[in-house]
XYZ file of C-alpha atoms in Angstrom:
668
model
C 21.819 58.557 -114.347
C 23.322 59.366 -111.355
C 24.267 63.332 -110.503
C 27.914 65.307 -110.826
C 28.105 64.872 -107.054
C 27.195 61.291 -106.467
C 30.119 60.353 -108.578
C 32.568 62.468 -107.065
C 32.069 62.584 -103.218
C 33.015 60.689 -100.891
C 31.170 58.214 -99.182
C 30.152 58.410 -95.831
C 31.401 55.568 -93.640
C 29.656 55.214 -90.159
C 29.928 53.243 -87.018
C 28.234 51.725 -84.370
C 28.886 52.078 -81.100
C 27.909 49.010 -79.516
C 27.533 48.141 -75.567
C 26.116 44.557 -75.744
C 25.855 41.904 -77.917
C 25.765 37.842 -77.037
C 26.994 37.111 -80.690
C 29.294 39.794 -82.141
C 29.074 38.060 -85.652
C 25.362 38.453 -85.701
C 25.677 41.807 -84.187
C 28.011 42.776 -87.085
C 25.670 41.254 -89.821
C 22.655 43.213 -89.068
C 24.570 46.455 -88.562
C 25.417 46.117 -92.347
C 29.318 45.063 -93.584
C 29.334 45.485 -96.632
C 30.465 48.208 -98.008
C 28.596 50.729 -100.580
C 25.110 50.948 -100.404
C 23.519 49.227 -97.114
C 22.499 45.829 -97.462
C 20.110 45.814 -94.220
C 19.300 49.994 -94.501
C 21.714 50.982 -91.988
C 24.828 51.509 -93.397
C 27.518 50.998 -90.453
C 30.614 50.103 -92.004
C 32.444 49.123 -88.926
C 31.800 48.332 -85.321
C 33.521 50.434 -82.196
C 33.178 47.321 -79.156
C 34.111 47.803 -75.201
C 37.103 45.620 -74.705
C 35.548 45.451 -70.819
C 36.512 40.955 -71.056
C 38.400 38.793 -69.632
C 40.140 38.077 -72.314
C 41.917 41.371 -71.940
C 42.932 41.230 -68.652
C 44.582 37.838 -66.791
C 43.366 36.256 -63.264
C 45.599 38.257 -61.217
C 44.483 42.041 -62.044
C 40.673 40.744 -61.737
C 40.971 38.706 -58.315
C 43.001 42.183 -57.108
C 40.081 44.012 -57.820
C 37.580 41.313 -56.669
C 35.468 40.972 -59.572
C 33.829 37.655 -60.595
C 34.691 35.134 -63.081
C 34.295 31.323 -63.809
C 35.713 28.896 -64.882
C 36.660 29.584 -68.347
C 38.637 32.518 -66.914
C 35.751 35.042 -68.094
C 34.476 37.867 -66.612
C 29.945 36.343 -65.438
C 28.027 39.239 -66.874
C 25.285 40.226 -65.565
C 21.622 41.457 -67.669
C 22.986 45.481 -67.069
C 26.482 44.827 -68.173
C 26.286 46.373 -71.188
C 29.848 45.594 -72.768
C 31.071 43.214 -75.157
C 33.002 40.391 -74.387
C 35.273 37.374 -76.272
C 36.444 34.174 -74.400
C 40.118 34.438 -72.706
C 40.284 31.502 -74.931
C 43.745 30.640 -77.963
C 40.721 30.401 -79.986
C 38.878 33.533 -79.688
C 40.004 34.971 -82.172
C 38.941 32.360 -85.196
C 35.173 33.898 -84.269
C 36.033 36.668 -87.021
C 37.879 36.435 -89.797
C 42.096 38.777 -89.588
C 40.389 41.496 -92.700
C 37.125 41.545 -90.306
C 38.773 42.411 -87.245
C 40.683 45.150 -88.988
C 38.643 46.659 -90.849
C 35.292 46.275 -89.458
C 35.959 46.781 -85.491
C 37.503 49.361 -83.517
C 38.356 48.119 -79.478
C 37.528 50.341 -76.751
C 39.272 49.723 -72.850
C 37.876 48.735 -70.045
C 36.059 51.997 -68.650
C 37.624 50.993 -64.955
C 41.034 51.136 -66.126
C 43.251 54.527 -64.238
C 46.217 54.532 -64.728
C 46.661 57.687 -62.348
C 44.655 56.439 -59.796
C 45.975 57.309 -55.953
C 45.187 53.717 -55.120
C 48.871 51.797 -55.502
C 47.070 48.547 -55.968
C 44.871 49.928 -58.884
C 47.111 51.320 -60.924
C 49.112 48.457 -60.929
C 46.076 46.435 -62.215
C 45.561 49.173 -64.945
C 49.056 48.544 -66.054
C 48.774 45.310 -66.358
C 45.286 44.692 -67.658
C 46.777 47.598 -70.209
C 49.150 45.792 -71.164
C 47.548 42.935 -72.286
C 44.377 44.591 -73.830
C 46.441 46.056 -76.219
C 48.493 43.102 -76.916
C 45.454 41.651 -77.407
C 43.970 43.817 -79.672
C 47.201 44.114 -81.750
C 47.226 40.094 -81.943
C 43.550 40.624 -83.663
C 44.693 43.482 -85.829
C 42.165 45.433 -84.884
C 42.275 49.096 -86.675
C 42.336 51.559 -83.300
C 41.389 51.208 -79.803
C 39.742 53.994 -77.936
C 41.167 55.275 -75.109
C 39.383 57.505 -72.374
C 39.972 61.358 -72.120
C 42.571 61.738 -69.630
C 42.581 63.568 -66.387
C 44.524 66.911 -65.407
C 47.244 64.944 -63.959
C 48.222 62.023 -66.438
C 51.677 61.580 -66.298
C 51.281 57.596 -65.581
C 48.898 57.309 -68.442
C 50.966 58.886 -71.146
C 54.345 56.988 -69.792
C 52.645 53.575 -69.480
C 50.980 54.199 -73.803
C 54.389 55.696 -74.680
C 56.589 52.553 -73.790
C 53.129 50.545 -74.954
C 52.928 51.778 -78.872
C 56.814 52.667 -79.039
C 57.385 48.652 -78.967
C 54.328 48.284 -81.157
C 54.105 50.259 -83.487
C 51.436 48.735 -85.098
C 49.029 49.898 -82.231
C 46.493 53.060 -83.151
C 44.949 55.046 -80.041
C 41.812 56.767 -80.736
C 42.019 58.991 -77.586
C 37.938 60.051 -76.538
C 37.880 64.009 -76.290
C 34.699 65.344 -74.812
C 33.988 68.739 -77.863
C 32.875 70.793 -74.680
C 32.186 71.166 -71.340
C 28.551 70.330 -69.983
C 26.923 73.859 -69.547
C 28.161 76.243 -66.617
C 25.817 77.934 -64.737
C 25.428 81.885 -65.429
C 28.469 82.644 -63.127
C 30.646 81.165 -65.417
C 33.247 82.632 -67.008
C 34.987 82.369 -70.130
C 38.129 81.658 -68.738
C 37.047 78.857 -66.432
C 35.917 76.947 -69.436
C 38.558 77.637 -71.798
C 41.016 76.271 -68.717
C 38.817 73.411 -68.178
C 38.284 72.360 -72.058
C 39.055 68.188 -73.217
C 41.311 70.380 -75.286
C 44.407 71.011 -72.753
C 43.576 67.327 -71.520
C 44.566 66.225 -75.045
C 47.325 67.895 -76.213
C 48.649 67.461 -72.218
C 48.759 64.124 -73.213
C 49.914 64.021 -77.308
C 52.992 66.649 -75.538
C 53.926 64.453 -73.060
C 54.182 61.336 -75.940
C 55.769 63.110 -77.755
C 53.944 63.784 -80.833
C 53.442 60.508 -81.286
C 51.766 59.595 -84.615
C 50.034 56.312 -82.714
C 47.455 58.636 -81.238
C 44.536 59.766 -82.635
C 40.958 61.755 -81.637
C 37.748 60.559 -80.979
C 35.771 63.488 -80.665
C 32.277 63.102 -78.417
C 29.045 65.079 -79.695
C 27.500 66.284 -76.871
C 24.487 68.350 -77.126
C 26.472 72.170 -76.570
C 29.132 72.662 -78.476
C 32.304 74.772 -78.017
C 32.667 78.798 -79.676
C 33.650 79.031 -83.659
C 36.793 79.188 -82.167
C 37.465 76.269 -80.122
C 35.422 74.208 -82.917
C 38.142 75.188 -85.631
C 41.298 74.065 -83.432
C 40.396 71.020 -83.553
C 40.919 70.926 -87.284
C 43.922 71.002 -87.081
C 44.115 67.526 -84.789
C 44.264 64.275 -86.196
C 40.630 63.652 -85.835
C 39.625 60.194 -86.872
C 36.279 59.566 -86.107
C 33.195 61.352 -83.784
C 30.507 59.987 -81.658
C 27.736 60.638 -82.127
C 25.386 59.784 -79.675
C 20.908 59.545 -80.065
C 20.201 61.387 -77.187
C 20.579 64.667 -79.139
C 19.004 63.812 -81.854
C 14.709 65.690 -82.036
C 12.656 64.981 -83.946
C 10.914 66.482 -86.539
C 7.191 67.013 -87.583
C 7.265 63.645 -89.103
C 8.609 61.992 -85.690
C 12.311 61.524 -87.546
C 15.550 62.358 -85.931
C 17.035 65.780 -87.222
C 19.767 67.633 -85.156
C 19.969 71.144 -85.064
C 21.436 73.161 -87.354
C 25.013 73.851 -85.095
C 25.010 70.402 -85.370
C 24.566 69.977 -88.997
C 27.087 72.605 -89.989
C 29.700 70.325 -88.523
C 29.291 66.870 -89.068
C 29.456 68.618 -93.064
C 32.701 69.896 -92.298
C 33.728 67.126 -90.381
C 32.899 64.984 -93.328
C 34.468 67.077 -95.312
C 37.952 66.468 -93.613
C 37.423 62.279 -93.580
C 36.332 61.833 -90.336
C 33.972 58.894 -89.487
C 30.867 58.854 -88.018
C 30.353 56.162 -85.614
C 26.464 56.532 -83.402
C 26.281 55.640 -79.720
C 23.395 55.135 -77.290
C 19.614 53.711 -77.979
C 17.765 54.843 -80.801
C 14.264 56.588 -80.402
C 12.741 56.098 -83.347
C 10.912 52.938 -84.084
C 12.851 51.556 -86.998
C 15.245 51.560 -84.556
C 19.280 52.999 -85.981
C 18.295 52.919 -90.087
C 16.135 56.215 -90.110
C 19.213 57.803 -87.572
C 22.193 56.848 -90.128
C 20.129 58.149 -93.046
C 20.152 61.022 -91.846
C 24.120 61.192 -91.244
C 23.879 60.336 -94.879
C 21.613 62.712 -96.170
C 24.085 65.260 -94.352
C 26.759 63.583 -95.982
C 25.544 64.667 -99.443
C 24.993 68.411 -98.653
C 29.121 68.375 -99.079
C 29.690 70.146 -102.442
C 30.786 67.672 -105.276
C 34.574 68.289 -105.451
C 35.702 70.700 -107.931
C 38.468 70.539 -110.763
C 40.725 72.586 -108.602
C 40.038 70.475 -105.171
C 40.233 66.940 -107.838
C 43.813 68.238 -108.648
C 45.002 69.446 -104.702
C 43.171 66.368 -102.940
C 46.399 64.164 -103.286
C 48.686 66.788 -102.212
C 47.336 67.346 -99.161
C 49.575 67.783 -95.843
C 52.171 66.450 -98.178
C 55.219 68.611 -98.199
C 57.688 69.692 -101.094
C 60.633 71.801 -101.239
C 60.134 74.628 -103.092
C 61.414 75.356 -107.018
C 64.889 76.640 -107.390
C 64.416 77.482 -110.768
C 67.684 79.379 -111.231
C 69.493 76.713 -110.134
C 67.374 73.454 -111.248
C 65.336 73.186 -114.906
C 61.822 72.709 -114.078
C 60.651 69.897 -115.928
C 58.053 68.865 -118.861
C 55.056 67.709 -115.974
C 55.810 70.344 -113.757
C 54.921 73.127 -117.170
C 52.490 70.648 -117.572
C 51.051 71.434 -114.576
C 51.512 74.737 -114.280
C 49.684 75.556 -117.655
C 46.454 73.839 -116.920
C 45.601 76.677 -114.522
C 42.684 78.421 -116.472
C 42.770 81.417 -113.833
C 45.888 82.748 -113.846
C 46.203 82.794 -117.041
C 42.946 84.794 -117.969
C 43.994 87.213 -115.478
C 47.935 87.475 -117.510
C 46.115 87.574 -120.008
C 43.141 90.558 -119.025
C 46.361 92.169 -117.672
C 48.180 92.378 -120.999
C 45.066 93.916 -123.073
C 44.361 96.047 -120.499
C 48.344 97.460 -120.491
C 48.480 97.263 -124.472
C 44.505 99.403 -124.560
C 46.304 102.424 -123.206
C 48.490 102.764 -125.813
C 47.693 104.408 -129.075
C 46.429 102.606 -131.469
C 49.013 103.232 -134.338
C 51.870 101.883 -132.168
C 53.784 98.660 -131.822
C 54.446 97.668 -129.132
C 57.810 95.712 -127.952
C 56.849 92.762 -125.371
C 58.969 90.766 -123.426
C 58.231 87.633 -121.702
C 61.155 86.587 -119.279
C 60.975 82.364 -117.887
C 58.725 81.944 -121.330
C 58.666 78.168 -120.371
C 56.334 76.511 -122.690
C 55.041 79.280 -124.115
C 51.762 80.177 -122.167
C 52.586 83.601 -121.147
C 53.647 84.031 -124.763
C 50.061 82.613 -126.222
C 48.508 84.513 -123.731
C 50.351 87.780 -124.356
C 49.273 87.496 -128.134
C 45.410 86.863 -127.102
C 46.096 90.055 -125.766
C 46.805 91.721 -128.773
C 44.659 90.285 -130.154
C 41.267 91.078 -128.936
C 41.573 95.060 -128.223
C 43.557 95.050 -132.218
C 46.989 96.224 -130.781
C 50.174 94.483 -133.362
C 52.940 93.645 -130.405
C 56.167 92.415 -131.652
C 56.939 90.042 -129.241
C 60.842 88.066 -127.541
C 60.362 85.415 -125.268
C 63.863 84.516 -123.249
C 64.329 81.325 -121.489
C 67.111 79.557 -119.967
C 65.781 75.876 -120.138
C 66.946 73.976 -123.210
C 64.286 72.288 -123.159
C 61.552 74.367 -123.166
C 63.324 76.463 -125.856
C 63.489 72.999 -127.886
C 59.499 73.093 -127.133
C 58.729 77.658 -128.240
C 60.898 76.185 -131.392
C 58.167 73.961 -132.542
C 55.656 75.573 -131.223
C 56.192 79.129 -133.328
C 56.619 76.808 -136.576
C 53.414 74.664 -135.443
C 50.995 77.841 -134.837
C 52.802 80.325 -137.657
C 54.457 83.134 -135.267
C 56.513 83.921 -138.086
C 58.077 87.331 -136.719
C 55.694 88.680 -134.537
C 57.543 86.237 -131.932
C 61.645 86.296 -131.186
C 62.564 82.967 -129.288
C 66.001 83.704 -127.566
C 67.769 81.428 -125.210
C 69.080 82.745 -122.297
C 68.836 83.690 -118.539
C 67.368 87.202 -118.307
C 69.402 88.904 -116.417
C 72.275 89.210 -118.915
C 70.320 88.691 -122.232
C 71.882 92.512 -124.439
C 68.932 92.685 -125.877
C 68.639 94.298 -129.410
C 66.116 97.167 -128.568
C 63.852 98.603 -125.155
C 60.928 96.634 -123.786
C 57.334 98.209 -123.491
C 56.012 95.820 -121.545
C 58.018 93.378 -119.492
C 55.800 89.692 -118.809
C 57.453 87.337 -116.338
C 55.356 84.561 -114.779
C 58.419 84.192 -111.561
C 56.835 84.433 -108.797
C 56.673 81.578 -106.271
C 54.488 80.420 -103.012
C 55.262 83.731 -100.778
C 55.796 86.000 -103.421
C 59.161 86.371 -103.782
C 60.831 83.032 -102.289
C 61.954 82.047 -106.256
C 63.764 85.292 -107.005
C 61.811 87.507 -108.640
C 63.250 90.006 -107.604
C 66.593 88.846 -108.366
C 65.723 87.877 -111.893
C 63.471 91.433 -112.804
C 66.149 93.590 -111.850
C 68.497 92.359 -113.667
C 66.062 92.047 -116.838
C 65.190 95.851 -116.355
C 67.459 97.258 -117.996
C 66.321 96.894 -121.479
C 63.054 98.239 -120.055
C 61.654 101.508 -121.811
C 61.662 104.420 -119.106
C 58.176 104.352 -119.546
C 57.761 101.225 -120.023
C 54.650 98.284 -117.504
C 56.108 95.520 -115.922
C 53.783 92.680 -115.192
C 53.376 92.036 -112.788
C 54.343 95.904 -111.085
C 53.796 94.658 -107.027
C 53.438 91.396 -104.705
C 53.412 90.996 -101.466
C 54.060 88.054 -98.804
C 51.546 87.522 -96.310
C 52.517 85.247 -93.441
C 49.339 84.072 -90.440
C 50.724 81.913 -86.820
C 49.608 78.252 -87.882
C 48.132 75.289 -85.906
C 49.447 72.377 -87.625
C 50.436 68.827 -85.493
C 50.866 66.349 -88.869
C 53.653 69.144 -91.006
C 55.582 69.655 -87.522
C 55.764 65.944 -86.743
C 56.439 64.957 -91.215
C 59.626 67.340 -90.336
C 60.856 66.338 -87.033
C 60.947 63.066 -88.990
C 63.662 63.753 -91.421
C 66.224 63.402 -88.027
C 67.766 66.830 -88.583
C 67.730 70.470 -87.913
C 67.927 71.749 -91.084
C 64.606 70.085 -91.983
C 63.455 72.361 -89.117
C 64.579 76.104 -90.694
C 63.502 75.195 -94.187
C 60.210 76.657 -95.792
C 57.610 74.118 -97.545
C 55.297 74.091 -99.957
C 52.406 73.106 -98.592
C 48.583 72.452 -99.573
C 47.681 72.885 -96.105
C 44.602 70.404 -94.831
C 44.586 70.215 -91.394
C 45.595 72.992 -89.825
C 44.376 76.075 -88.048
C 45.045 80.212 -88.322
C 45.545 82.028 -84.822
C 44.898 84.725 -86.156
C 44.122 86.668 -90.062
C 47.662 86.526 -92.516
C 49.575 90.374 -92.279
C 51.531 90.963 -94.615
C 54.714 91.025 -94.088
C 57.772 92.229 -97.738
C 56.411 94.349 -100.751
C 58.244 94.424 -104.115
C 57.980 96.833 -106.718
C 58.596 96.522 -110.737
C 60.301 98.522 -112.257
C 62.727 100.028 -109.366
C 62.620 103.192 -110.521
C 58.434 103.153 -109.613
C 59.440 102.009 -106.298
C 58.224 104.112 -103.141
C 58.404 103.077 -99.552
C 56.491 103.965 -96.497
C 58.177 105.855 -94.140
C 56.645 104.511 -90.983
C 56.665 100.747 -91.556
C 59.184 100.118 -94.574
C 56.947 98.366 -96.875
C 57.484 98.877 -100.406
C 55.363 99.592 -102.837
C 54.856 100.422 -106.698
C 54.318 104.784 -107.793
C 52.406 105.579 -110.382
C 55.245 108.490 -110.907
C 59.037 107.778 -111.323
C 60.015 108.355 -107.708
C 64.005 108.087 -106.644
C 63.819 105.046 -104.139
C 66.323 106.196 -101.324
C 67.130 102.944 -99.995
C 69.884 101.795 -102.022
C 72.896 100.059 -100.583
C 76.566 101.183 -103.107
C 74.138 102.053 -105.807
C 73.187 98.638 -106.192
C 69.146 97.777 -105.871
C 68.165 96.481 -101.879
C 66.472 93.623 -101.648
C 67.256 92.799 -97.991
C 64.079 93.330 -95.795
C 63.586 93.077 -91.980
C 60.175 92.850 -90.760
C 58.183 92.076 -86.936
C 54.070 91.333 -87.225
C 52.252 91.110 -83.580
C 49.470 88.565 -83.859
C 46.489 88.486 -81.654
C 45.691 84.085 -80.617
C 41.312 84.048 -81.354
C 42.031 80.605 -79.137
C 44.542 78.603 -76.711
C 47.061 75.956 -79.420
C 50.011 74.539 -80.733
C 51.751 77.497 -82.501
C 53.504 75.071 -84.825
C 54.713 77.380 -87.475
C 53.913 79.901 -89.662
C 51.706 79.761 -92.992
C 52.465 82.123 -96.269
C 49.883 83.627 -98.916
C 51.147 86.049 -101.368
C 49.269 88.757 -103.409
C 50.232 89.981 -106.476
C 49.166 92.823 -108.290
C 49.374 92.604 -112.688
C 48.736 95.435 -113.885
C 46.062 98.415 -112.347
C 43.442 96.750 -110.851
C 43.981 92.878 -112.203
C 45.863 90.742 -109.874
C 45.816 87.024 -108.776
C 45.739 85.640 -104.872
C 46.490 83.257 -103.090
C 45.599 84.898 -100.079
C 42.658 83.169 -98.144
C 41.251 86.860 -98.012
C 41.931 87.699 -101.289
C 41.759 84.651 -103.234
C 41.781 83.923 -106.625
C 39.106 81.777 -107.055
C 39.293 77.948 -109.708
C 43.525 79.181 -109.532
C 45.758 75.754 -108.000
C 48.972 76.600 -109.513
C 51.001 77.787 -106.151
C 50.729 76.204 -102.472
C 50.874 77.529 -99.685
C 54.551 77.836 -97.496
C 54.710 77.119 -93.880
C 57.807 77.440 -92.105
C 58.221 75.564 -89.010
C 59.764 76.191 -85.857
C 61.952 73.715 -84.346
C 59.497 73.519 -80.634
C 55.875 73.942 -80.934
C 54.837 76.614 -78.333
C 51.703 76.049 -76.060
C 49.540 79.770 -77.374
C 46.716 81.106 -74.736
C 43.514 82.740 -76.139
C 44.283 86.168 -76.800
C 47.866 85.995 -75.792
C 49.946 88.464 -78.116
C 52.030 86.135 -80.996
C 55.225 88.329 -82.096
C 57.253 86.867 -84.668
C 60.686 88.526 -86.655
C 61.632 87.571 -90.400
C 65.023 88.036 -92.458
C 64.738 88.219 -96.079
C 69.375 88.047 -97.014
C 71.235 88.049 -100.255
C 74.671 88.064 -101.239
C 75.849 87.281 -104.905
C 75.161 83.960 -104.558
C 72.102 83.306 -102.808
C 68.921 84.801 -101.407
C 67.689 82.708 -97.479
C 64.904 83.530 -95.352
C 65.704 83.575 -91.201
C 63.089 83.547 -88.695
C 62.723 84.117 -84.184
C 59.670 83.964 -82.353
C 60.176 86.655 -80.348
C 56.585 85.647 -78.057
C 54.957 84.216 -75.937
C 58.600 83.091 -76.033
C 61.855 83.942 -77.361
C 62.941 81.408 -79.881
C 67.001 80.986 -81.603
C 66.863 82.138 -84.663
C 66.238 79.767 -87.649
C 68.220 79.185 -90.962
C 70.517 81.967 -90.053
C 73.179 82.324 -92.913
C 70.774 80.034 -95.081
C 72.845 77.016 -94.032
C 69.567 75.177 -94.029
C 67.544 76.047 -96.710
C 69.168 78.719 -99.477
C 67.824 79.466 -102.691
C 71.099 79.474 -105.103
C 71.447 82.545 -107.680
C 73.183 80.166 -110.207
C 73.304 76.701 -111.445
C 75.130 74.700 -110.110
C 76.756 72.988 -112.835
């Protein structure tokens, strides 16, 4: 019987770079194109073929370079010419079926092409050849075409690529980029190595091509690897495949090819990001390439099997979602159902309520109010908590959504809650409670803590909390970190309106990389008479004793905030905005968190927040990233504003909430 891992792991997709073949059909059959288990023991599922051929060039360009051609306009190959070619005839695309060209062949541009050559004749010939080769690749519907790594001066290269891909968006280019520069001598410096990093060449080309979606990356692996920070930044980039030369393998005690531990770790991680493997070079083993594939397949199997959380989140990877506005809109049944599947969140809430009830006298009947009760998961968790610590409670379940109230009333009958639970259909902020509560339980947190207006809701609801009453949660803090995420930024830009670059999004970030660790931003504490504020930082926190909070505005609780944060970039990269998390203290040491440093393992109710900036900025390793964040509010809405101060100032985003307000009332 197959293990769970065999059912759930992604199959290894492995390609083979062909340097020479007289018969592409035979070559494809040899490396086994069948999906799933390899039929010939190799398991290769596509080939990378070099298009250094007459089929992709005109007579005129070849004549200019004085290369030999036969009468059928095909290059005369010699025994030392190591590249696959196809005849320049009308029927050459009939060698393979269209589906095979599309699914199993990746082309490669001719090595001689130099679009930034100093020689005008060579440059002109290169432009013509590039156009013809890409036209031929488009005609064949190749999955992708590999293009060479750009040089420091790649202006004409970028211009030519952008002109051709803009006219034919079906062309997908994989830019070949070495993962690291060759090892330097003892006199080399980190700064020199950083300046020479191939990532900068890729980034320059990407920026010159206006961050087109037509370009991806083919990473070339070598025996030496860059630092961990430099490896990490590639996981934010559109890496499509990794080229693995057979020369970097070593033989184990039995003579089979293996990789060093650092290379193993990198490849396992790349596989988890759906990066395809491509073998390159001559095999050193007597059984040919089969042992190499089997070893790579073994590495792929070492990736941990997806958890239930992974299965739930994977469809949402890097998918922009507008944050919920529960005060303006009623949640739908499907949304409630999704949230209710989270086991960790409700376990923690149940534990917090149980701890709070355990701190009360045994004979006391505590009044528990669940505000924003939804379809009742917190009601059920609170009832279980009371039973676990043998405390008697009387509960009010307050909910404004009329559809959810129907579910609550039916649940009350089905589960025989009787007089223990009273269902109240109203907005918690305006309810006149018949008595005061000992414990106020709420589930109003957003992906950035306060962004679904938990402070405004609880400030309105605390009027029916006893002076010594307990709020669960009692404190929550938003966190923020600068990130590189080309895909999300490009997706925001694709909407074609400035307001989408000034909107926060709920995203399960997948291909991104943090420049520095997250830092706390805004903190809110409840109830208001238990709030205190750090004089130095202005940060609010929950005080164990009743306090007087001086920061009131006209006698009202002030939920506006302003914070400036500084980060130090641990690697160079493009800054595309910020990622937001939160931590929440439910009761005493019981908490929930989506901050990676304190993450509640297994919890999936909240994805992080993506906070874009209008124009990406190049950040050098060691540079300071300074940003300001504001939380503003008035009688009708709450909104966030943000701006960069360093490395380069930006305009303040979302001024007056013009692009992305969070409404305090329904528009019905």
